[in-house]
Coordinates of C-alpha atoms in Angstrom, one line a residue:
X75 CA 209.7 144.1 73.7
X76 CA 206.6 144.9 71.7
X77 CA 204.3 146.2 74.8
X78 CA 207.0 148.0 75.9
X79 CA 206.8 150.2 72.7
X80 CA 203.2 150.6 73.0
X81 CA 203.3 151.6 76.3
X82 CA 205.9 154.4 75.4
X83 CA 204.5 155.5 72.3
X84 CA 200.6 155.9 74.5
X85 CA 202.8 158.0 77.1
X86 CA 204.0 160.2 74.0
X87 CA 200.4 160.6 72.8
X88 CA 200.1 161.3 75.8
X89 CA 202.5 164.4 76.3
X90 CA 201.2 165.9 72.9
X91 CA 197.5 166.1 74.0
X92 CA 199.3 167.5 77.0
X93 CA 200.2 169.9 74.6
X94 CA 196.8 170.6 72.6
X95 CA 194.9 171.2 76.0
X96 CA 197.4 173.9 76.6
X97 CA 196.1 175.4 73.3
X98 CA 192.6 175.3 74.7
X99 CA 193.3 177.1 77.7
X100 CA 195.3 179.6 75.8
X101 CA 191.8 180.1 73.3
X102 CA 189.9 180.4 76.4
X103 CA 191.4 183.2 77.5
X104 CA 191.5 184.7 73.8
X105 CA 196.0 184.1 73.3
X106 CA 196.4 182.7 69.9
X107 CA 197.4 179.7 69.1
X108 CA 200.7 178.3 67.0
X109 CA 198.1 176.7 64.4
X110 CA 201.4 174.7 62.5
X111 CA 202.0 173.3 65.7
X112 CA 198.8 171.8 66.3
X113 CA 198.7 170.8 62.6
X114 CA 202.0 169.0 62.8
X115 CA 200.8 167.1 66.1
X116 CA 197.6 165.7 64.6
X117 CA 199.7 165.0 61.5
X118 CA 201.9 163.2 63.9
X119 CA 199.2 161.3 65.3
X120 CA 197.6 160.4 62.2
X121 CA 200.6 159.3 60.4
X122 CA 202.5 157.8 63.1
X123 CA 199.0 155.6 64.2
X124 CA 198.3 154.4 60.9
X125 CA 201.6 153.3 59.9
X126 CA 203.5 152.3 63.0
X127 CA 201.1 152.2 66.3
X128 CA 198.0 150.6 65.4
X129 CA 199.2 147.7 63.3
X130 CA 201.8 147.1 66.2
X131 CA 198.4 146.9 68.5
X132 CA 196.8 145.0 65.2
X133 CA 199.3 141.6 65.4
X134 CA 199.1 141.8 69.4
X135 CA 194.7 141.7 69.3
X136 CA 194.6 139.2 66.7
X137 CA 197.0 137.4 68.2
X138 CA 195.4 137.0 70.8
X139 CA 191.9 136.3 69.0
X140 CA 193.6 133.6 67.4
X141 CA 195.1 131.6 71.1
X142 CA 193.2 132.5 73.5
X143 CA 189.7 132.9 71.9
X144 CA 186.9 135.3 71.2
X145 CA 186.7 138.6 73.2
X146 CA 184.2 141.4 71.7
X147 CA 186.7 144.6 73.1
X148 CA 189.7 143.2 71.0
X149 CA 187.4 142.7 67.8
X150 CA 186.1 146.6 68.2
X151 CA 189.2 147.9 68.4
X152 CA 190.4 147.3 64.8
X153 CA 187.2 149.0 64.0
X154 CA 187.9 151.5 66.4
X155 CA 191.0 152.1 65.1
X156 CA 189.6 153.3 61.9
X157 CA 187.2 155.5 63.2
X158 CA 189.8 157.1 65.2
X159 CA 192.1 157.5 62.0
X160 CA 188.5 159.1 60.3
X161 CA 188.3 161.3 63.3
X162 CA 191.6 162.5 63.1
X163 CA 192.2 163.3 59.9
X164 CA 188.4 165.1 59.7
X165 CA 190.3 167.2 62.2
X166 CA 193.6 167.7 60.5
X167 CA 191.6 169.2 57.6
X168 CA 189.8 171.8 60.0
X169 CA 193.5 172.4 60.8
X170 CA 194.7 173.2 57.6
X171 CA 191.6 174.9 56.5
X172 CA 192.7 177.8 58.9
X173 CA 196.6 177.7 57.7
X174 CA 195.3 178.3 54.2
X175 CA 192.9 181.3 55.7
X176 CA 189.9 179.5 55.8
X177 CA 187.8 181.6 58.3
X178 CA 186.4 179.0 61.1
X179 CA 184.7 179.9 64.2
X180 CA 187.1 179.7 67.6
X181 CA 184.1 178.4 69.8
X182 CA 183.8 175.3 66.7
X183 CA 187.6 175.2 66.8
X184 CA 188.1 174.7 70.4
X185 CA 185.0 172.2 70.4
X186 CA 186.5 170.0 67.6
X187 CA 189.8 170.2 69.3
X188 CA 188.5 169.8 72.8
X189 CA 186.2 166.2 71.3
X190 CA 190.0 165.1 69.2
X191 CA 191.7 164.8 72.6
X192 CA 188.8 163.6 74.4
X193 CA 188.5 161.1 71.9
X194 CA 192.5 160.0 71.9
X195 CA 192.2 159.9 75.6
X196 CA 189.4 157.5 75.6
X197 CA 191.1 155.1 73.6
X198 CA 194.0 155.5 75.1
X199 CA 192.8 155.0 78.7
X200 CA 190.4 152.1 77.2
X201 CA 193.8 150.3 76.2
X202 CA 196.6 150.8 78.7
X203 CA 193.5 150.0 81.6
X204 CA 191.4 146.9 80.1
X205 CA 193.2 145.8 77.1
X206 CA 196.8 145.9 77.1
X207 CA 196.6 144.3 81.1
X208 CA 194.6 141.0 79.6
X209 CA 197.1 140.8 76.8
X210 CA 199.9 140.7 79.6
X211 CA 198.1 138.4 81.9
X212 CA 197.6 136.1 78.7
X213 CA 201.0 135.7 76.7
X214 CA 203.5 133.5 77.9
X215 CA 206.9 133.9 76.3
X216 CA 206.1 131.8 73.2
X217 CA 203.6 134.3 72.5
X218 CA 205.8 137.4 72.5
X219 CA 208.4 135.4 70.5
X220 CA 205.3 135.4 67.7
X221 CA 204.3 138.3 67.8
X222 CA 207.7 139.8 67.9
X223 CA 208.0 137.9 64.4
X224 CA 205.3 139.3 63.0
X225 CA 206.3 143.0 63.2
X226 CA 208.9 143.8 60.6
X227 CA 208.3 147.4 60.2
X228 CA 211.1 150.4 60.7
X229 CA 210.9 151.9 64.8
X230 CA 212.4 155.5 64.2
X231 CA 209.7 157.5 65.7
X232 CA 209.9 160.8 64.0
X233 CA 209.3 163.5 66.7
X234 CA 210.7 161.1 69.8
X235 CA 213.3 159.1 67.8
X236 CA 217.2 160.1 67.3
X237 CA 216.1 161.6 63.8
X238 CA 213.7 164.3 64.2
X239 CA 211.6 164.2 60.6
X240 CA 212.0 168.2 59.1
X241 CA 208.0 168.2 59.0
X242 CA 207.9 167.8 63.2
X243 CA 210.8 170.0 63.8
X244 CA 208.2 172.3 65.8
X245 CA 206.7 169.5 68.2
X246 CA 210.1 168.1 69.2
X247 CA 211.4 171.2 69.9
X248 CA 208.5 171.9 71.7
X249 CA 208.6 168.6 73.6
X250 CA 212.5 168.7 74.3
X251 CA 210.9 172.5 76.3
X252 CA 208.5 170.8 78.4
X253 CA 211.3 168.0 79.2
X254 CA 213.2 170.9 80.7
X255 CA 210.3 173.1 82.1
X256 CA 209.7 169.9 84.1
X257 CA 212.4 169.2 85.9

């Protein structure tokens, strides 16, 4: 079921900001940093977003607009969305600026990285806590039928899915080590 992705693919957003704070806390107490890493999970989150999450998130608010009538939170968050993807990849080229030796202050690096998963979180939380619940409340079965319809786009998440892409090789690897530090 189509919130049933969703909700799986915020807990994976989840995880890798999980991740990127770890970075923080290793720049605060001056270890370096696996830059590719941190490059290949805003990539992720970019990519993966744009092409696959939001649009899911897309059918399911306008949807909704469409049935059950106007609500202001669902209308900002296609514009949200946007800025989020602006965000992000403004970001993502701080990120490779220092993979090509581009010389950037660690205190503006941290900061920037430090706002990027604020910023994820916010949206994040904003969804799973106000959002996704109405959207739940709302749909009958009809509903998910239709939306269900609507999204005809190709699932195989990239760093969670059975084939790991070669450019995220590093994050699942990465992931697949807290899987097992965990338990």
């Amino acid at each position: 079921m189509m919130m049933e992705r969703i909700h799986r693919e915020h807990s994976y957003m989840v995880r890798l900001l999980a991740v990127l704070q770890k970075k923080i806390a290793q720049m605060h107490t001056e270890l370096p940093i696996n830059y590719t890493l941190v490059k290949e999970i805003v990539d992720y989150m970019a990519n993966h977003s744009e092409r696959v999450h939001h649009p899911k998130e897309d059918i399911l608010y306008h949807y909704y607009t469409e049935h059950y009538g106007h609500k202001q939170e669902m209308e900002d968050l296609e514009q949200e969305h946007e800025l989020l993807s602006d965000k992000t990849h403004a970001f993502l080229n701080t990120v490779e600026m220092i993979l090509q030796d581009a010389v950037v202050p660690r205190h503006i690096f941290v900061e920037q990285l430090d706002e990027f998963i604020k910023v994820q979180k916010r949206h994040l939380e904003f969804e799973e806590r106000s959002i996704l619940p109405l959207i739940e409340q709302s749909f009958n079965l009809h509903d998910w039928q239709e939306v269900e319809k609507r999204w005809n786009v190709g699932e195989d998440d990239p760093v969670f899915g059975d084939t790991i892409a070669e450019e995220y090789q590093q994050i699942a690897q990465r992931v697949r080590q807290g899987e097992r530090e965990s338990v």
